Coordinates of N, CA and C in Angstrom, one line a residue:
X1 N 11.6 4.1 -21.3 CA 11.5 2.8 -20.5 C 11.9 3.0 -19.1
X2 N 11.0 2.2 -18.2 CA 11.6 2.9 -16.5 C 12.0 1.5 -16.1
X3 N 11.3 0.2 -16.4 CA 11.2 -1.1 -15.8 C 13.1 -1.1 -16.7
X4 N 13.7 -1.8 -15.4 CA 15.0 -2.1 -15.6 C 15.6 -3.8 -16.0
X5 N 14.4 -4.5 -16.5 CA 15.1 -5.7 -17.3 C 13.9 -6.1 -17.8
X6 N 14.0 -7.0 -18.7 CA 13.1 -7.4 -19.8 C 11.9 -8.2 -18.9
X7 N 11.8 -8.7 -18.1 CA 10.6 -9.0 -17.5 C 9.7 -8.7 -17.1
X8 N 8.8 -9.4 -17.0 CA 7.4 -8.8 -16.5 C 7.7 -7.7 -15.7
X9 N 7.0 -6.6 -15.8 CA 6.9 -5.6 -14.5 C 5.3 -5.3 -14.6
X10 N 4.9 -4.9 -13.7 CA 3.8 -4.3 -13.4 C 3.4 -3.8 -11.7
X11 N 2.0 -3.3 -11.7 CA 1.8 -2.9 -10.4 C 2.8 -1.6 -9.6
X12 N 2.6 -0.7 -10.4 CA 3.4 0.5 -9.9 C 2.6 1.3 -9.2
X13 N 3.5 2.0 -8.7 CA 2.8 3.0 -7.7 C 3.7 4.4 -8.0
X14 N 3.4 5.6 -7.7 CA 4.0 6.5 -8.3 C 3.7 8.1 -7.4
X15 N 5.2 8.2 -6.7 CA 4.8 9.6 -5.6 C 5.8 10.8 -6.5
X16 N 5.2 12.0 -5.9 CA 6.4 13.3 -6.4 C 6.4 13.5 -4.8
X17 N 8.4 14.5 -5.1 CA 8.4 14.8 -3.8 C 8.5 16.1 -4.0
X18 N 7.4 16.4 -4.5 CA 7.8 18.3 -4.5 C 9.2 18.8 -4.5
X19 N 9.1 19.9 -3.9 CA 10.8 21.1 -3.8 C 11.3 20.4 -2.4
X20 N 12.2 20.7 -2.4 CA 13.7 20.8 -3.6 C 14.3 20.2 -4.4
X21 N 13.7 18.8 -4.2 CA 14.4 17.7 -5.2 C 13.4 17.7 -6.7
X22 N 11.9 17.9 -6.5 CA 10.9 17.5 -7.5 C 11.2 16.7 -8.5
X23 N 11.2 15.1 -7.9 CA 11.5 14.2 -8.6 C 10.2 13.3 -8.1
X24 N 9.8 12.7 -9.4 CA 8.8 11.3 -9.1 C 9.7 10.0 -8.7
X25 N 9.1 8.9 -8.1 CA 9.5 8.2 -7.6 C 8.6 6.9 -7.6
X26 N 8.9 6.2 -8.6 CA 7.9 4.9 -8.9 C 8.6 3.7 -8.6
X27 N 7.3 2.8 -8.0 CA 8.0 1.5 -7.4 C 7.3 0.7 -8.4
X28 N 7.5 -0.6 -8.5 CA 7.1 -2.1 -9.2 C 7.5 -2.8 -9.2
X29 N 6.3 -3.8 -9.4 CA 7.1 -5.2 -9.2 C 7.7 -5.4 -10.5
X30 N 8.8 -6.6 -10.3 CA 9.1 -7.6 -11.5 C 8.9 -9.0 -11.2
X31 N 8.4 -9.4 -12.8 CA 8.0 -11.0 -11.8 C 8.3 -12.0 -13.0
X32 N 9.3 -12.6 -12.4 CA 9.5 -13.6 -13.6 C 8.5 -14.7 -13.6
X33 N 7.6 -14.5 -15.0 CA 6.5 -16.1 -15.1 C 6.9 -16.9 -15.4
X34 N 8.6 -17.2 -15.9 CA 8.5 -18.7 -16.7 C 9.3 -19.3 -15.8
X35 N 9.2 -19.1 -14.4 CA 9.2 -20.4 -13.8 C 8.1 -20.3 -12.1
X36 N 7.9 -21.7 -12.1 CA 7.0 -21.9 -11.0 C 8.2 -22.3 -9.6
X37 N 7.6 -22.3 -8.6 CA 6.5 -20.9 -8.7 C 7.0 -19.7 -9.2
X38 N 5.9 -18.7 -9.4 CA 6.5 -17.4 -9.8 C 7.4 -16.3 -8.6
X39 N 8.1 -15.7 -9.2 CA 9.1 -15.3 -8.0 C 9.1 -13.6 -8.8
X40 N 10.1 -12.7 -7.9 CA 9.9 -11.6 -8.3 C 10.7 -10.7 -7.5
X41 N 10.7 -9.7 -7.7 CA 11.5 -8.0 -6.7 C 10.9 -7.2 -6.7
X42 N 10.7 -6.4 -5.5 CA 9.9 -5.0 -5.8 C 11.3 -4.1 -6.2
X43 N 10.8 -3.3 -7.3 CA 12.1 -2.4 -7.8 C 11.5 -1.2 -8.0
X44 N 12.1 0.3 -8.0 CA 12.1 1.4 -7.9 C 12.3 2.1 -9.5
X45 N 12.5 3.4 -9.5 CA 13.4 4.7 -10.1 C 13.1 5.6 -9.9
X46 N 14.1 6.8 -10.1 CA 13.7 8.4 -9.9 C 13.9 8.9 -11.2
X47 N 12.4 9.6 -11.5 CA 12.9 10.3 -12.3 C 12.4 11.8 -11.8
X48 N 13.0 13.0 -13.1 CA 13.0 14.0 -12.9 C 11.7 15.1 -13.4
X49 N 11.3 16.0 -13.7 CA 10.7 17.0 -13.5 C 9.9 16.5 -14.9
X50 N 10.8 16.8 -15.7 CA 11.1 16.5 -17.4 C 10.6 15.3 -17.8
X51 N 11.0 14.4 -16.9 CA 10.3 12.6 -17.5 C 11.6 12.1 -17.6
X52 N 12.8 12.3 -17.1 CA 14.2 11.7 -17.4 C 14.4 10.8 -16.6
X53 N 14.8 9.7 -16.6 CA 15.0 8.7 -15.4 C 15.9 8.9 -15.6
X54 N 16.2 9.2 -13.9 CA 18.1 9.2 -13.2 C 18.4 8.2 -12.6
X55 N 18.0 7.3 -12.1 CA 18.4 6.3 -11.6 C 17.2 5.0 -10.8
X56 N 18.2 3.7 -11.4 CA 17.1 2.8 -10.5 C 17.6 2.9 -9.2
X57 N 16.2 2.4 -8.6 CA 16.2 2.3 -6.6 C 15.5 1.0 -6.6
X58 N 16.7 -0.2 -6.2 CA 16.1 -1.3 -5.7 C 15.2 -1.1 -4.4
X59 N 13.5 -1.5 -4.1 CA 13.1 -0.8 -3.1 C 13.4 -2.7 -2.1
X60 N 13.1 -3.1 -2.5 CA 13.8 -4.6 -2.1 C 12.7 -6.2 -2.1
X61 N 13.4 -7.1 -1.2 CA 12.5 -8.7 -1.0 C 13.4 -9.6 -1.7
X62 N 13.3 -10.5 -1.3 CA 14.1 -11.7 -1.6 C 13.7 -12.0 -3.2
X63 N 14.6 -12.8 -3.9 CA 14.1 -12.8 -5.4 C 13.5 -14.5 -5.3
X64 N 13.2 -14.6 -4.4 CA 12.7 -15.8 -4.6 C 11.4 -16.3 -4.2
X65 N 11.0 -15.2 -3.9 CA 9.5 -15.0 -3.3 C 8.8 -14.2 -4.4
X66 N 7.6 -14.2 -4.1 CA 6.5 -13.9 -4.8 C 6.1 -12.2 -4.4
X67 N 6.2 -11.1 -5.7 CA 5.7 -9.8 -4.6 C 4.5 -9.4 -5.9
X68 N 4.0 -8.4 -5.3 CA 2.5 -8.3 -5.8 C 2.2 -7.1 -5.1
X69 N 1.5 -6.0 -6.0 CA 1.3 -4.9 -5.3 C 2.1 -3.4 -4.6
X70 N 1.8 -2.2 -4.8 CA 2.6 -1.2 -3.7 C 1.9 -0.1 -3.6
X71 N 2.3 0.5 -2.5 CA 2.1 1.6 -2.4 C 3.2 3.1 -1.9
X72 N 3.6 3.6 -3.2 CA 4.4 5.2 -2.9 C 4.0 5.6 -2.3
X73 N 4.3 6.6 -1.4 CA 4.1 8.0 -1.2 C 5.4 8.9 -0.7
X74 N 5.0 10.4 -1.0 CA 6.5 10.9 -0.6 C 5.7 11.7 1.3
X75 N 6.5 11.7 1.6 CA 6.1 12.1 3.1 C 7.6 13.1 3.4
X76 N 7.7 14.0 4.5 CA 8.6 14.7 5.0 C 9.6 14.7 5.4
X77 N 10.1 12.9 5.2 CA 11.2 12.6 5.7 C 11.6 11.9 4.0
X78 N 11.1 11.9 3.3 CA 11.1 10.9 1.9 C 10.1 10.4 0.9
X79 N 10.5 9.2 0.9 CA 9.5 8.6 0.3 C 9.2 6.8 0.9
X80 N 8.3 6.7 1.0 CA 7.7 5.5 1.7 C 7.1 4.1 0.7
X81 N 7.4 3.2 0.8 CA 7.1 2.2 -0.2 C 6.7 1.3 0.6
X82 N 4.9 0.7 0.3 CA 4.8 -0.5 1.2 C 4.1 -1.8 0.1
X83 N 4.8 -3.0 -0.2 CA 4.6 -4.0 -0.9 C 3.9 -5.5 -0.5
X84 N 3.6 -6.2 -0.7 CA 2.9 -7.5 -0.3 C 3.9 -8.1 -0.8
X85 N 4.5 -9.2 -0.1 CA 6.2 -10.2 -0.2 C 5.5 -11.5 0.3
X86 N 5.5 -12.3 0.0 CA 5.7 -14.3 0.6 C 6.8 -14.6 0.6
X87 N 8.1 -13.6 1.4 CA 9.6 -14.4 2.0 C 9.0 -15.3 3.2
X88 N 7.7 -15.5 3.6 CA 7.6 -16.7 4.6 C 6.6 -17.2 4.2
X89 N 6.7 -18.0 3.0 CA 5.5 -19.4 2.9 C 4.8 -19.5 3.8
X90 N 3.7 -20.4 3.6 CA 3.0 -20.0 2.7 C 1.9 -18.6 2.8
X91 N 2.6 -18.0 3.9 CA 1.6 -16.7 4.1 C 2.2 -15.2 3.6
X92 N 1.3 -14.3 3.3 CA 1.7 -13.2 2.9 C 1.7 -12.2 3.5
X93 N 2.7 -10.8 3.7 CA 2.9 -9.6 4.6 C 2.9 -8.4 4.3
X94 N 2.6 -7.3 4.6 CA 3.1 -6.3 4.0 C 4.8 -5.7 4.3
X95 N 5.7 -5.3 3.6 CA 6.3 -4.6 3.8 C 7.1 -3.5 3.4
X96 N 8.2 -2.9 4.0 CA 7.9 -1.4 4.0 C 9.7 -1.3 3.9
X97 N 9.8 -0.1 2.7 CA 11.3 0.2 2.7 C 10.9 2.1 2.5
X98 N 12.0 2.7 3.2 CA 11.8 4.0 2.9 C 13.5 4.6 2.6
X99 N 13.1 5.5 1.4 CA 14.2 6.7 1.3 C 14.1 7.9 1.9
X100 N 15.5 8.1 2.2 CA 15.6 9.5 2.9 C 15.2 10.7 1.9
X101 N 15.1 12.2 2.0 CA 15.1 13.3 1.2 C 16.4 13.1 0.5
X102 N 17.4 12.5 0.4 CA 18.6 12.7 -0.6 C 18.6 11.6 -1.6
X103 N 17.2 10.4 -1.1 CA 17.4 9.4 -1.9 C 18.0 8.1 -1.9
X104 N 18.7 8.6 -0.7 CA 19.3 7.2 0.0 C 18.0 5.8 0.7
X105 N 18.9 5.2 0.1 CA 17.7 3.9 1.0 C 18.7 3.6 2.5
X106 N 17.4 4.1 3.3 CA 17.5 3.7 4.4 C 17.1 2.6 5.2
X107 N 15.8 2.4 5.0 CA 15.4 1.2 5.9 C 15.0 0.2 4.4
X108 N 15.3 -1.0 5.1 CA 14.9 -1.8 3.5 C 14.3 -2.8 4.0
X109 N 13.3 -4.0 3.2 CA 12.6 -4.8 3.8 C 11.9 -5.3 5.0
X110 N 11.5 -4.1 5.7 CA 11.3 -4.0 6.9 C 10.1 -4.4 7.0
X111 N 9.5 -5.8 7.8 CA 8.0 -6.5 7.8 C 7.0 -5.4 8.7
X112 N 5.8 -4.9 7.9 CA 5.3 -4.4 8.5 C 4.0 -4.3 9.4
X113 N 3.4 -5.8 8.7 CA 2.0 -7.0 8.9 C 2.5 -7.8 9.6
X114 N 1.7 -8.3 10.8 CA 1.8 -9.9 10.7 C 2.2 -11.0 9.9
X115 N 2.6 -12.0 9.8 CA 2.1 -13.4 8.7 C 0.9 -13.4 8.8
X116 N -0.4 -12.8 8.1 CA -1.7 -12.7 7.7 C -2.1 -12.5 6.3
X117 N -1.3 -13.0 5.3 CA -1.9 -12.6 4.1 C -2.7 -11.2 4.4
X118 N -1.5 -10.2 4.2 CA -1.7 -8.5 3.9 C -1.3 -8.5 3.0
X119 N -2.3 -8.0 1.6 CA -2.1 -7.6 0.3 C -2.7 -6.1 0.1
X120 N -2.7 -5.6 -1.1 CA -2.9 -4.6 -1.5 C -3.0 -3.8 -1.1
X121 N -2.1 -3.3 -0.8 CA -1.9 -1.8 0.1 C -2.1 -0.6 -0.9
X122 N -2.9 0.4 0.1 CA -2.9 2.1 -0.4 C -2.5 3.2 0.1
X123 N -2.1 4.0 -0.1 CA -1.4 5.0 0.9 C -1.5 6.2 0.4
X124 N -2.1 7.4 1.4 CA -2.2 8.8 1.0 C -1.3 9.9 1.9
X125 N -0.1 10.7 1.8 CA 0.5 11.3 2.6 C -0.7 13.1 3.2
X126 N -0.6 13.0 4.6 CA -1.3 14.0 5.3 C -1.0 15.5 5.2
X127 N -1.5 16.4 5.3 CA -0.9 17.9 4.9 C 0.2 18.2 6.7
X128 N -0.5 17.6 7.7 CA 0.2 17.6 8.9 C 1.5 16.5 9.2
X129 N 1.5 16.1 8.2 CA 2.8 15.1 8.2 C 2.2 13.4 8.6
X130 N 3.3 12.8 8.1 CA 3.0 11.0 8.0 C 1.9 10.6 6.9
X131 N 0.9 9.6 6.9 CA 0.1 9.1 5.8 C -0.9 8.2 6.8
X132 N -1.9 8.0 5.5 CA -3.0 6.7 6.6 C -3.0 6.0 5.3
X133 N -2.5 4.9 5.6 CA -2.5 3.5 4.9 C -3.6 2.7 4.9
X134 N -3.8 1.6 3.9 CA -4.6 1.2 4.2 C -4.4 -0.4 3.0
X135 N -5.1 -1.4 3.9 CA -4.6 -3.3 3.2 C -5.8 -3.8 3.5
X136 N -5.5 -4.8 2.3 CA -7.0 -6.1 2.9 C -5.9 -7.0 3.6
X137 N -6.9 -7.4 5.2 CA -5.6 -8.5 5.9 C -6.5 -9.7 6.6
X138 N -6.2 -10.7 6.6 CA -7.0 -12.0 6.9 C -6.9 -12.6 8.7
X139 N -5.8 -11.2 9.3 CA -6.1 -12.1 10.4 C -7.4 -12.6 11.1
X140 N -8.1 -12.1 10.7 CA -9.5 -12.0 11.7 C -10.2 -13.7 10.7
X141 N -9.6 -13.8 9.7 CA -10.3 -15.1 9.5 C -10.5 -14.9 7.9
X142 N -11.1 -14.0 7.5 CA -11.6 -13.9 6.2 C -11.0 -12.3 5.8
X143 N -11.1 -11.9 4.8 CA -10.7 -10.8 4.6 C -11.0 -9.7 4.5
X144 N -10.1 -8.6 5.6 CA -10.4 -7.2 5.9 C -9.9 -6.1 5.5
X145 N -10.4 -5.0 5.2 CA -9.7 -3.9 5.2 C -9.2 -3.3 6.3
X146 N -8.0 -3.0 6.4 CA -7.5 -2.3 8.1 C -6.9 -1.3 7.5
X147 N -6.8 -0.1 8.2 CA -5.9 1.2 8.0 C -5.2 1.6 9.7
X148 N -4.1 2.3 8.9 CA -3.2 2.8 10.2 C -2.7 3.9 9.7
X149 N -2.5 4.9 10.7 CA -1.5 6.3 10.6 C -0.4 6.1 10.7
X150 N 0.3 6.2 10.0 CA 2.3 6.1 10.2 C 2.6 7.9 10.5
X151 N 3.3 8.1 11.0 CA 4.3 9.3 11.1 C 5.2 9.5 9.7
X152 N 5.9 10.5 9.4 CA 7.4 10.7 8.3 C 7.8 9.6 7.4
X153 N 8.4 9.2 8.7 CA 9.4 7.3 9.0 C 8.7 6.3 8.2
X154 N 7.7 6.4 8.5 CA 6.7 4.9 8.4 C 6.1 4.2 9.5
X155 N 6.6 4.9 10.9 CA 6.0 4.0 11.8 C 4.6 4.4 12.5
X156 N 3.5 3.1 12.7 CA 2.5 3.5 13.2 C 3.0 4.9 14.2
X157 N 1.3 5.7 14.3 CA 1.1 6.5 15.5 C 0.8 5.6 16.6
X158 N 1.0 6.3 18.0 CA 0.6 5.1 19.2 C -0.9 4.6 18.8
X159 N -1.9 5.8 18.5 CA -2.9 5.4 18.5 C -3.5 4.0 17.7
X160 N -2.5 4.2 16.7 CA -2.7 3.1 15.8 C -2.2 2.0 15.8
X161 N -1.1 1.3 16.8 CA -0.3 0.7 17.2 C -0.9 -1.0 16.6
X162 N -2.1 -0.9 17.3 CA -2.9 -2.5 16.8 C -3.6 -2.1 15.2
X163 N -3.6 -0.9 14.6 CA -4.1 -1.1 13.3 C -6.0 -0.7 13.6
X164 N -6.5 -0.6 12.5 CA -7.9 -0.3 12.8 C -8.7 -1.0 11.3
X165 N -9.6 -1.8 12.1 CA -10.8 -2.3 11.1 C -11.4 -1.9 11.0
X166 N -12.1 -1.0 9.6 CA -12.6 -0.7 9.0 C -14.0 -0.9 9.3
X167 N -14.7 -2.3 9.1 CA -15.5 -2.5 9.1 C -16.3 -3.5 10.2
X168 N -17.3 -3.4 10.6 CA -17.2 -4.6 11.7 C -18.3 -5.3 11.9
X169 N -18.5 -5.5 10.5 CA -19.6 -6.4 9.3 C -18.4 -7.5 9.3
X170 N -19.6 -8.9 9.4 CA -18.3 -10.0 9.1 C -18.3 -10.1 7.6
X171 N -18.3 -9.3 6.8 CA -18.3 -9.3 5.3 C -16.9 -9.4 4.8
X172 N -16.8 -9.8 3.5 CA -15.5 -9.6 3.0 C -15.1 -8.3 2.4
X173 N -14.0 -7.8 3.2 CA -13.6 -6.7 2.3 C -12.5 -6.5 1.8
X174 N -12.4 -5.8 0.7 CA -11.2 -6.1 0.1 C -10.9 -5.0 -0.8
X175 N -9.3 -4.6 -1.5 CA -9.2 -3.5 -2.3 C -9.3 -2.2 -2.2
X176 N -8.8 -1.8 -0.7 CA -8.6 -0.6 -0.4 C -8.1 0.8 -1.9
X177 N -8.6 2.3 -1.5 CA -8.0 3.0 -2.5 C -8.4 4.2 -1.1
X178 N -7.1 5.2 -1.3 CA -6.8 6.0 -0.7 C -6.5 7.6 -0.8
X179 N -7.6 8.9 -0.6 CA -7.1 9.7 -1.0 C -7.0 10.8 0.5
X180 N -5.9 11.4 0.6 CA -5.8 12.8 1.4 C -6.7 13.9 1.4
X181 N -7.3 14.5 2.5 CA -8.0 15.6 2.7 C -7.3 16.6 2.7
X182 N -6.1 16.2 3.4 CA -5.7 17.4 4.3 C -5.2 16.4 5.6
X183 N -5.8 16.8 6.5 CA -5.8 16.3 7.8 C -6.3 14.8 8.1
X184 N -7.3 14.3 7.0 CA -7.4 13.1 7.1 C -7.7 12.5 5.8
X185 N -8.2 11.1 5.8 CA -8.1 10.4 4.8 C -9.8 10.1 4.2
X186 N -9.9 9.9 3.2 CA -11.1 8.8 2.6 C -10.3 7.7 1.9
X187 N -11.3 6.8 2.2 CA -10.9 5.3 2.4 C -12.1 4.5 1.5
X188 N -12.2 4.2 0.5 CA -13.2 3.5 -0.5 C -12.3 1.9 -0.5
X189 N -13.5 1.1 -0.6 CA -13.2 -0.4 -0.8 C -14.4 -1.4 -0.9
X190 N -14.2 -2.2 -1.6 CA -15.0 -3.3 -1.7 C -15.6 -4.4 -0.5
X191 N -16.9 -4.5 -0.4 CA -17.6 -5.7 0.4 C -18.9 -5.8 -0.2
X192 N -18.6 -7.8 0.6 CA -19.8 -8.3 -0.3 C -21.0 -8.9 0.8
X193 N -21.0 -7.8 1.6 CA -22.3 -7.9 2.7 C -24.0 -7.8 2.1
X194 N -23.6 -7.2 0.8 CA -25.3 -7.1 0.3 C -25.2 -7.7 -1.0
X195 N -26.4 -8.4 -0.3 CA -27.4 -9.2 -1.6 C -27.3 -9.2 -3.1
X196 N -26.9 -10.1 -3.4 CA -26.5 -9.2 -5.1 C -25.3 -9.1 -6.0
X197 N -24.7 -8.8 -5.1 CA -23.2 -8.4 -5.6 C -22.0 -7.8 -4.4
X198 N -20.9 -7.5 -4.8 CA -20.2 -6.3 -4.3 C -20.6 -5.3 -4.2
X199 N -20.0 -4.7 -3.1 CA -20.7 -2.9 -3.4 C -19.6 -2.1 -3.0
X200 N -19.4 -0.8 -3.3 CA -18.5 -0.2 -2.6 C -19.0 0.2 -1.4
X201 N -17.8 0.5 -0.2 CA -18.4 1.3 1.0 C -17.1 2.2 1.0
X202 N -17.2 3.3 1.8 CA -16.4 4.2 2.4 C -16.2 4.6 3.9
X203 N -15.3 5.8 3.9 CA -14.9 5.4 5.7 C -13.5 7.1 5.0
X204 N -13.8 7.5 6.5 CA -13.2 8.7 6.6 C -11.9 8.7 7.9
X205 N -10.8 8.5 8.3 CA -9.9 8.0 9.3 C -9.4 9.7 9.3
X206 N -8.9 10.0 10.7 CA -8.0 11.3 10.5 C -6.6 11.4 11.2
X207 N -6.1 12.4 11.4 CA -4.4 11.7 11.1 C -4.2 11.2 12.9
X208 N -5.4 11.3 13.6 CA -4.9 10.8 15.0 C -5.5 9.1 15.1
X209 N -5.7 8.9 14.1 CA -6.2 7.5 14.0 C -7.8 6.9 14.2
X210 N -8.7 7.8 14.7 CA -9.9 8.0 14.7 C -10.7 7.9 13.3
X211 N -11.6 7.2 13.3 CA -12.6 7.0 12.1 C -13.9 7.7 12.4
X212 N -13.6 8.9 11.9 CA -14.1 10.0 12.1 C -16.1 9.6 10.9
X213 N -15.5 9.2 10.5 CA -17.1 8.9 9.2 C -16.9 7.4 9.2
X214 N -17.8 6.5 9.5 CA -18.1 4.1 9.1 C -18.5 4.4 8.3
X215 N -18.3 3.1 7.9 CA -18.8 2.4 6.8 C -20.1 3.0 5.8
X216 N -19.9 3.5 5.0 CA -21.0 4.4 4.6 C -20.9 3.4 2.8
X217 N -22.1 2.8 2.7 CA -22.6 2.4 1.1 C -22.7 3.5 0.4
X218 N -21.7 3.7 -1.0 CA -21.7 4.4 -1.5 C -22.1 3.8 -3.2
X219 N -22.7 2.3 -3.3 CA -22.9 2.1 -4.8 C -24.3 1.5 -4.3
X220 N -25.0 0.9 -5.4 CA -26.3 0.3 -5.0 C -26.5 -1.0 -5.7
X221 N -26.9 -1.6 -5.1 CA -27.1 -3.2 -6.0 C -28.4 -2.9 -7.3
X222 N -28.5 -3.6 -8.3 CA -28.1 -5.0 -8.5 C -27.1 -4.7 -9.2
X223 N -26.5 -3.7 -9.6 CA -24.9 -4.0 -9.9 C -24.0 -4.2 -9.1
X224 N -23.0 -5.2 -9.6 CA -21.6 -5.5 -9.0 C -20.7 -4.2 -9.2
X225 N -20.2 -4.0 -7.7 CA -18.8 -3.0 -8.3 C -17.9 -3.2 -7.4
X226 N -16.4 -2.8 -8.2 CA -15.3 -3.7 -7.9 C -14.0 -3.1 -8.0
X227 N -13.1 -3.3 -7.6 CA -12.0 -2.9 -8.0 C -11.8 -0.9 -7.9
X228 N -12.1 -0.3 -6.9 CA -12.1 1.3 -6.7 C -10.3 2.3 -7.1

């Protein structure tokens, strides 16, 4: 068992940090349903090589808010945790706690989004160091996929400073998934610009914040597809 009290847990995310430590490192939420509204913590552990959990790692948020969603990754300075939190009603944010290489939590609840309802975050760490993230976020009105390059730390690159949309279809998009090249990222998610249904589209970002490959349809109608 890794979830540390009898409550709901779900929505994990799950990094290794390689040598020297080679420990996995999974975050989740907990969310108590039996009371409204629902409220919750994003919570941690490390385990080891073997499958041994050594210890929990509160990753953090107020317990009286609503969290939903994360995204691990280990990066060169640690490991990086970014979650969706409503500590400010009624809108939602992403935010971001990171451990050092020894495990220590260092930065804790630190808001990473706007107040824009930023949910679902994804995150792939780069072979040249830092990650390119990626959320559905509503400032623009309806819902977008944006990605950014962070550095080690967590913090944007300059280039990415305002963040980058994806798409620039007024379509809805939503449900980012994230994987590493190397040097840059692919970026798969959901929009419902065509006829029919959902579809998936893709998109290639590289680690200087350039979207090196748009929006490219990768499913075909008349099926719906969802959830990548």
């Amino acid at each position: 068992k890794i979830s540390n009290t009898n409550i709901e847990s779900s929505r994990s995310s799950l990094a290794w940090t390689g040598a020297p430590n080679s420990q996995f490192f999974v975050s989740y939420a907990n969310r108590d349903t039996g009371v409204t509204p629902v409220v919750g913590t994003m919570e941690g552990a490390w385990i080891d090589s073997n499958g041994l959990k050594l210890s929990d790692a509160p990753v953090g948020s107020d317990p009286t808010s609503f969290v939903f969603s994360s995204a691990a990754l280990a990066t060169n300075a640690g490991v990086l945790v970014y979650w969706m939190d409503s500590m400010t009603p009624p809108v939602t944010r992403l935010h971001r706690t990171r451990f050092d290489t020894s495990g220590t939590r260092v930065l804790f609840n630190d808001p990473f989004t706007p107040n824009n309802a930023s949910s679902l975050a994804a995150a792939d760490s780069l072979s040249t160091g830092g990650a390119v993230l990626a959320w559905q976020d509503s400032r623009d009105g309806n819902l977008v996929v944006y990605s950014t390059v962070v550095d080690d730390t967590g913090v944007r690159i300059p280039a990415t400073s305002n963040d980058i949309r994806l798409s620039n279809n007024s379509a809805v998009t939503t449900s980012p998934a994230v994987a590493s090249a190397g040097t840059e990222a692919g970026i798969v998610y959901v929009d419902n610009r065509v006829t029919g249904g959902t579809q998936l589209f893709f998109s290639i970002v590289d680690n200087q914040g350039t979207v090196r490959v748009p929006e490219i349809q990768i499913t075909e109608s008349p099926a719906v597809a969802r959830e990548p």
